[in-house]
Backbone as XML, in Angstrom:
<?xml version="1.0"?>
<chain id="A" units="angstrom">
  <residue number="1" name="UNK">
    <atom name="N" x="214.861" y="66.396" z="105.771"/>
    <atom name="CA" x="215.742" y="67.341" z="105.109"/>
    <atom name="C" x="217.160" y="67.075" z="105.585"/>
  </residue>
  <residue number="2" name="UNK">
    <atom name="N" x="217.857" y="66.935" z="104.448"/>
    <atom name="CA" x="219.561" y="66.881" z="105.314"/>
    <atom name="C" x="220.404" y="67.700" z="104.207"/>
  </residue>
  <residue number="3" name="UNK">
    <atom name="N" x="220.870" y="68.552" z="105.365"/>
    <atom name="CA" x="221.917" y="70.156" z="105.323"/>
    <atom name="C" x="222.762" y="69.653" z="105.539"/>
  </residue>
  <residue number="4" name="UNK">
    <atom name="N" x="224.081" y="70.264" z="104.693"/>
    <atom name="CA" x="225.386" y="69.970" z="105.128"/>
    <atom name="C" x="225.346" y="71.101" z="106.687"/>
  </residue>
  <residue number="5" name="UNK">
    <atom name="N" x="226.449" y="70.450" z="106.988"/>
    <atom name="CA" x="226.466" y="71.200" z="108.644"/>
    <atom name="C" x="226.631" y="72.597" z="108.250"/>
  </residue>
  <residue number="6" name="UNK">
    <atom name="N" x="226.103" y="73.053" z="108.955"/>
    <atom name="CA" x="226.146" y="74.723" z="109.634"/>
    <atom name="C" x="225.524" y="75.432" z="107.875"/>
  </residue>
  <residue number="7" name="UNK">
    <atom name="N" x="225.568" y="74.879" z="107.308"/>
    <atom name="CA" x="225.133" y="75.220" z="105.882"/>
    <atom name="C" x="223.180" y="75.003" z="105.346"/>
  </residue>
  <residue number="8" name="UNK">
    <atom name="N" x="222.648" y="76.422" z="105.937"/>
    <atom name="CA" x="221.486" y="76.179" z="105.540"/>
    <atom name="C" x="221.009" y="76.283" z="104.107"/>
  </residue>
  <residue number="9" name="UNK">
    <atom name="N" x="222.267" y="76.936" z="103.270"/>
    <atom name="CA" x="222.283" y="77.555" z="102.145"/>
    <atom name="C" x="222.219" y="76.144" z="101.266"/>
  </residue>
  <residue number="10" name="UNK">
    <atom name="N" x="222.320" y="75.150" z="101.244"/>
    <atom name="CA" x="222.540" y="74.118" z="100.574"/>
    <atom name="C" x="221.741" y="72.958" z="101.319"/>
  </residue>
  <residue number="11" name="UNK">
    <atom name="N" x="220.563" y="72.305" z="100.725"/>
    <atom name="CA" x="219.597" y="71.405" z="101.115"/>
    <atom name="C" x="219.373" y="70.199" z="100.408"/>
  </residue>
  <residue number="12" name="UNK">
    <atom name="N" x="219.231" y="69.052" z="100.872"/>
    <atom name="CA" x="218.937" y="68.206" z="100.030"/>
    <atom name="C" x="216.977" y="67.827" z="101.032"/>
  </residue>
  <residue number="13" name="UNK">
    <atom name="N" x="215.764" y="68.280" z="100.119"/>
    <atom name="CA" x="214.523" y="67.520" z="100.809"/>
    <atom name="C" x="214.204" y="66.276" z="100.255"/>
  </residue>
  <residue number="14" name="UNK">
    <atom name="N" x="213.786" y="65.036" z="101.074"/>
    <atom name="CA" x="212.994" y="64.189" z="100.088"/>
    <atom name="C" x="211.798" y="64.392" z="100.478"/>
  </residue>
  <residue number="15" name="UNK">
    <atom name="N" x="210.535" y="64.058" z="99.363"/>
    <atom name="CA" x="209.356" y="64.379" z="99.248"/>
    <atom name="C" x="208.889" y="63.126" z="98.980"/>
  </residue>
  <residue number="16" name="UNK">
    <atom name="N" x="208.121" y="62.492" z="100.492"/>
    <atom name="CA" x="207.572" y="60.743" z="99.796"/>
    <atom name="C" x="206.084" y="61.264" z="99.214"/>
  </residue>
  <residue number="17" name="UNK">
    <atom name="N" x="206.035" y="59.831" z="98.841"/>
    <atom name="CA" x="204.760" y="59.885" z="97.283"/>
    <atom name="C" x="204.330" y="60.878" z="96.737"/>
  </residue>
  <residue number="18" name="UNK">
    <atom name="N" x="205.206" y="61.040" z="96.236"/>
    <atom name="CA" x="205.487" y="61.724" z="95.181"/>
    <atom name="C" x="206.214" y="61.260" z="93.858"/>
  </residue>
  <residue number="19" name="UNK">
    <atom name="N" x="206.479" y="62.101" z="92.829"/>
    <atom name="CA" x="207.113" y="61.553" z="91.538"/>
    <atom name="C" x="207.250" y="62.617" z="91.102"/>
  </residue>
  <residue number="20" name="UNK">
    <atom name="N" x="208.136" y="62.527" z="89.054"/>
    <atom name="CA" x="208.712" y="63.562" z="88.265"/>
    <atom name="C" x="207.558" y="64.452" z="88.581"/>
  </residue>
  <residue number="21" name="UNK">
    <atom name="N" x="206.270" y="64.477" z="88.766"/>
    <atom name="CA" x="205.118" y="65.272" z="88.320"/>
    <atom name="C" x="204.964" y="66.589" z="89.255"/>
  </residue>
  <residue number="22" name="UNK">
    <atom name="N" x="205.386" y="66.341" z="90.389"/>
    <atom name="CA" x="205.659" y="67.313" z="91.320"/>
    <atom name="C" x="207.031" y="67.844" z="91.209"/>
  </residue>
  <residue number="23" name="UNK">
    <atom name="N" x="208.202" y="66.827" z="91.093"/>
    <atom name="CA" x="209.236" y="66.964" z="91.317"/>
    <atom name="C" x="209.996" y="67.962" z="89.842"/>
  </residue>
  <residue number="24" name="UNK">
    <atom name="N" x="209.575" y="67.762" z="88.975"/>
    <atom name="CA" x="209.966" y="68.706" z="87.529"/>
    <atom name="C" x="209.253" y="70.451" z="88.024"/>
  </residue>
  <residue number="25" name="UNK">
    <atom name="N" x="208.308" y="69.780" z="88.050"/>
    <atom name="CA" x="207.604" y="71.734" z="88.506"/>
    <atom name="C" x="207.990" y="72.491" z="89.266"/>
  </residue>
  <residue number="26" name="UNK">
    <atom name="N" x="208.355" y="71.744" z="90.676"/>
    <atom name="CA" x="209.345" y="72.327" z="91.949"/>
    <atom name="C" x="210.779" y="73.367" z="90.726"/>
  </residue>
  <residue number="27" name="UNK">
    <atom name="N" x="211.477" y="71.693" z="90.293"/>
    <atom name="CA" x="212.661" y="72.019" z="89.662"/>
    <atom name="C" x="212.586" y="73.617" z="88.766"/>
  </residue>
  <residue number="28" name="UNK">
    <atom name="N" x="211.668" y="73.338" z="88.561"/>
    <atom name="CA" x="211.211" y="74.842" z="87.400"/>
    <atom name="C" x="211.087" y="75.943" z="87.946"/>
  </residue>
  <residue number="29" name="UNK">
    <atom name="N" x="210.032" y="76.027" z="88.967"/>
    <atom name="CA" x="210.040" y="76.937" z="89.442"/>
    <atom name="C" x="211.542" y="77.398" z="90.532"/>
  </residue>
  <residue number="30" name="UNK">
    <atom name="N" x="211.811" y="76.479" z="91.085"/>
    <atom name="CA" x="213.157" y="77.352" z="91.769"/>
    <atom name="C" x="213.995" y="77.982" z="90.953"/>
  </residue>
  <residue number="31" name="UNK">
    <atom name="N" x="214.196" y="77.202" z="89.201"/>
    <atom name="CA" x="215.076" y="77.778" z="88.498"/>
    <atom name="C" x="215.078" y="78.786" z="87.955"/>
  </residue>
  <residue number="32" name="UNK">
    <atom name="N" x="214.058" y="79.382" z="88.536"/>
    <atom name="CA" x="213.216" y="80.860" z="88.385"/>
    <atom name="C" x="214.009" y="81.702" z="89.264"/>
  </residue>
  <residue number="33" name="UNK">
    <atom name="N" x="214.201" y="81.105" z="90.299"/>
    <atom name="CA" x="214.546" y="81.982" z="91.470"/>
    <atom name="C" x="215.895" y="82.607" z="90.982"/>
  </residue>
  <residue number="34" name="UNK">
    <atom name="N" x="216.112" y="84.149" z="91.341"/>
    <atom name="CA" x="217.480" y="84.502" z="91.055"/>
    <atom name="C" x="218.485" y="83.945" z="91.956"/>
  </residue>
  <residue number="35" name="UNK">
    <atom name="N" x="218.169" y="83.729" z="93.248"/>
    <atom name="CA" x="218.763" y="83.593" z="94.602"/>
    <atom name="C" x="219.138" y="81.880" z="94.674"/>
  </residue>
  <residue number="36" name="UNK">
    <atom name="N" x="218.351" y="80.927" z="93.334"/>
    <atom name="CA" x="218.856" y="79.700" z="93.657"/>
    <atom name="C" x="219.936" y="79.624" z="92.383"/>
  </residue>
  <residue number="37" name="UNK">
    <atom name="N" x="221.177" y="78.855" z="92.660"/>
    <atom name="CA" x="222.470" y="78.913" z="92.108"/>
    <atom name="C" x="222.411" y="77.206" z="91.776"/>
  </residue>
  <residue number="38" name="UNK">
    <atom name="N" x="221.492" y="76.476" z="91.688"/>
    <atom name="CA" x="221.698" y="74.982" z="91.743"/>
    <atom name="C" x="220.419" y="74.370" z="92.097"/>
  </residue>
  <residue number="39" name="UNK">
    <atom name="N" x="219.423" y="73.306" z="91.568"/>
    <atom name="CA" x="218.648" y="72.811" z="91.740"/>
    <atom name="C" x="218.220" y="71.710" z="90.916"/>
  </residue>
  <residue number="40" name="UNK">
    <atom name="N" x="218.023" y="69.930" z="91.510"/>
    <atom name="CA" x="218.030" y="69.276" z="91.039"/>
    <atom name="C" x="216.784" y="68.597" z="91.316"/>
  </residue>
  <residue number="41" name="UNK">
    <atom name="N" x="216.464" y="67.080" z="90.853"/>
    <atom name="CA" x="216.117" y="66.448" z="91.823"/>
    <atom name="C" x="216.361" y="64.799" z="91.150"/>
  </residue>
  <residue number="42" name="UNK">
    <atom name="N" x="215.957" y="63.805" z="91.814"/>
    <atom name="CA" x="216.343" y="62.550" z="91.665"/>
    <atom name="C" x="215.752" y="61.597" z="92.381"/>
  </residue>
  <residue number="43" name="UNK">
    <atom name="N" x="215.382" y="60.740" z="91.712"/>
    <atom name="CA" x="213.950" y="59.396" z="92.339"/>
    <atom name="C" x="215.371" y="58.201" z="92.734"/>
  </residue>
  <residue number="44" name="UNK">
    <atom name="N" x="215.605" y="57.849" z="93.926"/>
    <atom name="CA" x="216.359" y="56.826" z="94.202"/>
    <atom name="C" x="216.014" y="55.513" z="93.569"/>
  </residue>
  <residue number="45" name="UNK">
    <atom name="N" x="214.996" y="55.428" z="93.293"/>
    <atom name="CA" x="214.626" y="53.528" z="92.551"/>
    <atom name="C" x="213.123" y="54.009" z="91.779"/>
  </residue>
  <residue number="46" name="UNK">
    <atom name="N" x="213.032" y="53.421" z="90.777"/>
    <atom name="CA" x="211.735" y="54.026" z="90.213"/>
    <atom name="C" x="210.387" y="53.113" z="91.162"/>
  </residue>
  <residue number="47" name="UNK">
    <atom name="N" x="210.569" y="52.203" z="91.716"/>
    <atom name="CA" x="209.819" y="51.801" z="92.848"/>
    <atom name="C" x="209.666" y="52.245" z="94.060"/>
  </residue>
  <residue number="48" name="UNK">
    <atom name="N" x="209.898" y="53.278" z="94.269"/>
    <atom name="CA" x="210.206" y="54.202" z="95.867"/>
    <atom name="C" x="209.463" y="54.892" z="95.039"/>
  </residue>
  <residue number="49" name="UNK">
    <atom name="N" x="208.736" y="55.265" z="96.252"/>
    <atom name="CA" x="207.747" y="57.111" z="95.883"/>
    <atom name="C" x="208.284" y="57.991" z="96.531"/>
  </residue>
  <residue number="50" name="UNK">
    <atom name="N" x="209.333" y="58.382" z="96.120"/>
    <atom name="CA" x="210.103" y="59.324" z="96.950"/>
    <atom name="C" x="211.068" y="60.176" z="96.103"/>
  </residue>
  <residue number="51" name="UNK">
    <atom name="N" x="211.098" y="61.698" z="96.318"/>
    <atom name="CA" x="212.312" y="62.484" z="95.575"/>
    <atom name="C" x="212.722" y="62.778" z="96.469"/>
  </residue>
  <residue number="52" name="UNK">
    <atom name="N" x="214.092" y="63.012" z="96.002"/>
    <atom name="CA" x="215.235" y="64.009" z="96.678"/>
    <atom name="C" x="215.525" y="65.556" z="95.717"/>
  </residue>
  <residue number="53" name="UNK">
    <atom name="N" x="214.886" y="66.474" z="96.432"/>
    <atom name="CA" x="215.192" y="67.805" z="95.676"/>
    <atom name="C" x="216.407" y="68.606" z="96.409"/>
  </residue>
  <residue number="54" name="UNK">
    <atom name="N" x="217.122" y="68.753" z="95.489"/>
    <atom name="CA" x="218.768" y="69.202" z="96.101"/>
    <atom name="C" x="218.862" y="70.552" z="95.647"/>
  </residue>
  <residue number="55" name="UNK">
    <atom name="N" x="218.923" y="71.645" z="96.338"/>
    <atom name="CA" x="218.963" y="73.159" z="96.457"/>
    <atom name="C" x="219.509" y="73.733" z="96.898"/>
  </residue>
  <residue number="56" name="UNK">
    <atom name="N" x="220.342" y="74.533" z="96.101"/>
    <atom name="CA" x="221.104" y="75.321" z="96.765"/>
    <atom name="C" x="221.561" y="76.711" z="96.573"/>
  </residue>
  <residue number="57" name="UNK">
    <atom name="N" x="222.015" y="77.248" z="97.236"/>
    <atom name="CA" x="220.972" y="79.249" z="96.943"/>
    <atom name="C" x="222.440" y="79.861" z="96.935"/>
  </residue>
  <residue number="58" name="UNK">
    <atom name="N" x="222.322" y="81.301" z="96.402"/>
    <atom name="CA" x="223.549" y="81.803" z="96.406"/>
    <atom name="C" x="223.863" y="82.506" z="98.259"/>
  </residue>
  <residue number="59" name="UNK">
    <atom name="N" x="223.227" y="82.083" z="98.976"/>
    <atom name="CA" x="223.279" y="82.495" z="100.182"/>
    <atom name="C" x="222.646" y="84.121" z="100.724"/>
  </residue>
  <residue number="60" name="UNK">
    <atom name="N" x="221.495" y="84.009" z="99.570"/>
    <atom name="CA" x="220.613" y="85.530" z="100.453"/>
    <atom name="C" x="219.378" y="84.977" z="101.068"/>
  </residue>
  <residue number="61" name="UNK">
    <atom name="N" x="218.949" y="83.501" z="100.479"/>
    <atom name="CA" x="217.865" y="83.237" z="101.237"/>
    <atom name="C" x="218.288" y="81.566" z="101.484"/>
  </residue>
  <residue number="62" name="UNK">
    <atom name="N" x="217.871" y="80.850" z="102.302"/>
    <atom name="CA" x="218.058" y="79.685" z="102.531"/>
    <atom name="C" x="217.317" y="78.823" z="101.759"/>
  </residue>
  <residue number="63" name="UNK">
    <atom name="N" x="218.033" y="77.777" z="101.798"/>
    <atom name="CA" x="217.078" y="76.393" z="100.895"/>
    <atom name="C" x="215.767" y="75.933" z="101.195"/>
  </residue>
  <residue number="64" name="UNK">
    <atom name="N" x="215.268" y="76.262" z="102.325"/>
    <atom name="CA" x="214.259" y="76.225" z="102.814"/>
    <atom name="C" x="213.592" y="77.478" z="102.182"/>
  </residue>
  <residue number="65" name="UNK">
    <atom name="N" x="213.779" y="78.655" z="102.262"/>
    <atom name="CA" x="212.841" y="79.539" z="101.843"/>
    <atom name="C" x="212.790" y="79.393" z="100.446"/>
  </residue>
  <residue number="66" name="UNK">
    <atom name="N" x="213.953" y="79.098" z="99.317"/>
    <atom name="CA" x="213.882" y="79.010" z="98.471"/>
    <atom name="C" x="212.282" y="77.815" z="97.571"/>
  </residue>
  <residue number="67" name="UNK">
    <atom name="N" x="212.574" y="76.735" z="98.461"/>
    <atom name="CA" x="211.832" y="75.636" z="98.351"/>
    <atom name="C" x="210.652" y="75.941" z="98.692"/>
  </residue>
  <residue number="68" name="UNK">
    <atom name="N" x="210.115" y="76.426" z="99.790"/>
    <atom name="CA" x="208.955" y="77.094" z="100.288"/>
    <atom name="C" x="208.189" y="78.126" z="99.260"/>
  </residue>
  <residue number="69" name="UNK">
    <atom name="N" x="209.312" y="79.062" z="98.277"/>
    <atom name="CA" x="208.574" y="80.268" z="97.581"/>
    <atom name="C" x="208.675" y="79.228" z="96.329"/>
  </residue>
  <residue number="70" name="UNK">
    <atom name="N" x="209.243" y="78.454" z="95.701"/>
    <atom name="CA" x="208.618" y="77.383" z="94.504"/>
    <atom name="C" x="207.464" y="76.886" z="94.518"/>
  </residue>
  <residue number="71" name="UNK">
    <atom name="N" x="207.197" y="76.036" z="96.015"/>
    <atom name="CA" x="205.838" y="75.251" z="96.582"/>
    <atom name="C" x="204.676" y="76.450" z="96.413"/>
  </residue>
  <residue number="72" name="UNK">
    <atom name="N" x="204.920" y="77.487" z="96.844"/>
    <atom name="CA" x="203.570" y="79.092" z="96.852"/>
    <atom name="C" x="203.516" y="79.797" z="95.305"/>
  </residue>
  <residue number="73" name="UNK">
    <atom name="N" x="204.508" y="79.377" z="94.328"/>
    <atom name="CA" x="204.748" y="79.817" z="93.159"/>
    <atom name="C" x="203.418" y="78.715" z="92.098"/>
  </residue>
  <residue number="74" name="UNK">
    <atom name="N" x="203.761" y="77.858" z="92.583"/>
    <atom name="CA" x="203.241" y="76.162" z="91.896"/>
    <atom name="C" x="201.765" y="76.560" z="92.643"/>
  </residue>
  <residue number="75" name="UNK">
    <atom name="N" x="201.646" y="76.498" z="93.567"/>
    <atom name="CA" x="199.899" y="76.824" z="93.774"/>
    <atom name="C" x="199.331" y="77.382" z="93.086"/>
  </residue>
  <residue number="76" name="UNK">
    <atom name="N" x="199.868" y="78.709" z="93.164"/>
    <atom name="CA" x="199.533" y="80.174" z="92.295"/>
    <atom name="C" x="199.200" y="79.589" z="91.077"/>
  </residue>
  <residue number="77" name="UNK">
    <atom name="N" x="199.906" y="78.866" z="90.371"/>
    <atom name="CA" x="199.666" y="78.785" z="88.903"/>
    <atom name="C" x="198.663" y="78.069" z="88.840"/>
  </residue>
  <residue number="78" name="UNK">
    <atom name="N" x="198.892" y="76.234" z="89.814"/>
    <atom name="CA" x="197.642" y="75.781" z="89.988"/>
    <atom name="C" x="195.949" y="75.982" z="90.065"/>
  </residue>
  <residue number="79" name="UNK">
    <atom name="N" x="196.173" y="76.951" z="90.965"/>
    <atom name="CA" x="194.755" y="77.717" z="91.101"/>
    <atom name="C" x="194.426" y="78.662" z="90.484"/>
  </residue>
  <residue number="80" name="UNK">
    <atom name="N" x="195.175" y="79.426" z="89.456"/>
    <atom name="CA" x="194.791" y="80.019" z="88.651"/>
    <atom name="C" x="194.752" y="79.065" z="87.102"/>
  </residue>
  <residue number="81" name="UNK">
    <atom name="N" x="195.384" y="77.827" z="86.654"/>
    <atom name="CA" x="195.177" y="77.368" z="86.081"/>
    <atom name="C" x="193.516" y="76.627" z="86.092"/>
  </residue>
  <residue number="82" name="UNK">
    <atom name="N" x="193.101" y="75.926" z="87.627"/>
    <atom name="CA" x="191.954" y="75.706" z="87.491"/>
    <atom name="C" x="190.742" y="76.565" z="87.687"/>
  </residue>
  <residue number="83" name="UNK">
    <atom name="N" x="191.280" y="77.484" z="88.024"/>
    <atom name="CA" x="189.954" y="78.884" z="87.051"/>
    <atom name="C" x="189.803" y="78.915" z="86.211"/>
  </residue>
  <residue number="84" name="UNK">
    <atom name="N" x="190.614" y="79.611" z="86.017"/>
    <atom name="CA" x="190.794" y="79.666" z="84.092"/>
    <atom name="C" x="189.950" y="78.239" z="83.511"/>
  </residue>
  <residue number="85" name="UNK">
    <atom name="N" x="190.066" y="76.978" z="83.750"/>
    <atom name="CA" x="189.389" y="76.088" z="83.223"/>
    <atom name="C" x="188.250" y="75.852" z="83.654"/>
  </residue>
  <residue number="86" name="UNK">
    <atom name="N" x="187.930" y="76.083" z="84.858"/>
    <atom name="CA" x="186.657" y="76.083" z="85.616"/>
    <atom name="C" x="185.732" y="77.300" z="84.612"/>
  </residue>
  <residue number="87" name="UNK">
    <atom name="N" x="186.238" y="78.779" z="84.360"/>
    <atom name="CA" x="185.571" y="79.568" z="83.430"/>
    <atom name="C" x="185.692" y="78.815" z="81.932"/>
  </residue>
  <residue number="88" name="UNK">
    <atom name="N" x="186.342" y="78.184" z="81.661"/>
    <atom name="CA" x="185.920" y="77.624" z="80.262"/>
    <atom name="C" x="185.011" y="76.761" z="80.276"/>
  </residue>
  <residue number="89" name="UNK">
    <atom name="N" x="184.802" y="75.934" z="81.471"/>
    <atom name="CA" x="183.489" y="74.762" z="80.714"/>
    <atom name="C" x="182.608" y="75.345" z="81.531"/>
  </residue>
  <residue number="90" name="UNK">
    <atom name="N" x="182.258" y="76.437" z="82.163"/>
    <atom name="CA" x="181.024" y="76.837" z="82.162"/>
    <atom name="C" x="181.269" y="77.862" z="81.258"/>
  </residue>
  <residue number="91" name="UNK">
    <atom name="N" x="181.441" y="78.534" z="80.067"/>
    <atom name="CA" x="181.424" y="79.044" z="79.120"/>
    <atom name="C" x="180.629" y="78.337" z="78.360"/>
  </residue>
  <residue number="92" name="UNK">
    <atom name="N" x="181.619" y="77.240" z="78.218"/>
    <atom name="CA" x="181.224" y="75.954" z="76.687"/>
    <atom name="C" x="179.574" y="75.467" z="77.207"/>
  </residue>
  <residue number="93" name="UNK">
    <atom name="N" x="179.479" y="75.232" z="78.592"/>
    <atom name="CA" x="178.004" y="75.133" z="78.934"/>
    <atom name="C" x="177.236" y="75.798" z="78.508"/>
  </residue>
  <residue number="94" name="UNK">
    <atom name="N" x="177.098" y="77.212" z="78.840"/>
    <atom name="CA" x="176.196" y="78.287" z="78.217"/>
    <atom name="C" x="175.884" y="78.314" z="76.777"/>
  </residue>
  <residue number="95" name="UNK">
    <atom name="N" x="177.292" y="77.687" z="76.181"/>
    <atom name="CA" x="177.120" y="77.896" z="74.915"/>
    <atom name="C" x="176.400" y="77.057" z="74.353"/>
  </residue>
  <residue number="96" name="UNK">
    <atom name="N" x="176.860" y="75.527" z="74.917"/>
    <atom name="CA" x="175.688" y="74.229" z="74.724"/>
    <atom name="C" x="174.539" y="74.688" z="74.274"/>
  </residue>
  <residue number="97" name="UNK">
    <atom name="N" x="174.132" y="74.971" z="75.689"/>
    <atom name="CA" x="172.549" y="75.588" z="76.300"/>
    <atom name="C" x="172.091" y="76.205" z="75.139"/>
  </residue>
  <residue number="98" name="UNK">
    <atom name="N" x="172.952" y="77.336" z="74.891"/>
    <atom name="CA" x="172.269" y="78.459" z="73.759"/>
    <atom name="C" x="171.908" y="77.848" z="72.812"/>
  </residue>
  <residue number="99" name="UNK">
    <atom name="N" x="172.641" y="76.940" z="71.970"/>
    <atom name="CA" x="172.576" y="76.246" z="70.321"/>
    <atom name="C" x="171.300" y="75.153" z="70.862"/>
  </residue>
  <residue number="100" name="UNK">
    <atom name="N" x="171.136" y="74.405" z="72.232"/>
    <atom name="CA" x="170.431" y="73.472" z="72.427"/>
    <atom name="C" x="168.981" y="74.664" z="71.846"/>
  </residue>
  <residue number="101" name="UNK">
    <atom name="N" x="168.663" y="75.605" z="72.912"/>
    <atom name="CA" x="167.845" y="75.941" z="72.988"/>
    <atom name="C" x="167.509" y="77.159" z="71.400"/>
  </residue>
  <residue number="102" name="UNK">
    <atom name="N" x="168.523" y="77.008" z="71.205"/>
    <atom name="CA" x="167.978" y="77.990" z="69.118"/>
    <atom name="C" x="168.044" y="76.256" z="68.232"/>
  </residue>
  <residue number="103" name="UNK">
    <atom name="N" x="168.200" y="75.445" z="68.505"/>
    <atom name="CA" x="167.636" y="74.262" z="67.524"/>
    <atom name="C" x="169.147" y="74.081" z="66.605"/>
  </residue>
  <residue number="104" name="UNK">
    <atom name="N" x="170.104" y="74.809" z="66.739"/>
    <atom name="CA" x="171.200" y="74.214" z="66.133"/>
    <atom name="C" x="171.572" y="73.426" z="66.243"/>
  </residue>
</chain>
């Protein structure tokens, strides 16, 4: 992580191996945040697995916390996204099952 001096309010993290796929969702979700005033990010060489996510807050919470409540935001959805799909194909299973077993 590199902070301008004495300035926690303004962060630049890089995140190795990684790519846009993490790095767009981060971007999204901070731009959620009321408290972030600026948020980017940027792949130095498309051969590096590495981002730089650049954040920077209106100074009620730091770039770090900011970045931290995106990362717990992105789970959340994650794991409720793979429920939600985990209850659909055992749905579509049952349903299999049912038509297998009435001869449809």
């Amino acid at each position: 992580m590199d902070t301008e001096a004495t300035d926690f309010f303004a962060a630049t993290f890089s995140i190795e191996e990684e790519d846009h796929t993490l790095a767009n969702a981060l971007r999204f979700f901070l731009n959620k945040n009321p408290h972030v005033a600026f948020c980017g990010y940027s792949m130095p060489h498309p051969s590096e697995e590495i981002v730089n996510v650049r954040v920077q807050t209106t100074g009620q919470i730091t770039a770090t916390q900011a970045l931290k409540a995106a990362c717990e935001d992105l789970q959340h959805v994650c794991v409720h996204m793979r429920s939600t799909l985990d209850a659909a194909v055992m749905k579509y299973q049952r349903e299999e099952e049912a038509r297998e077993r009435s001869g449809a």
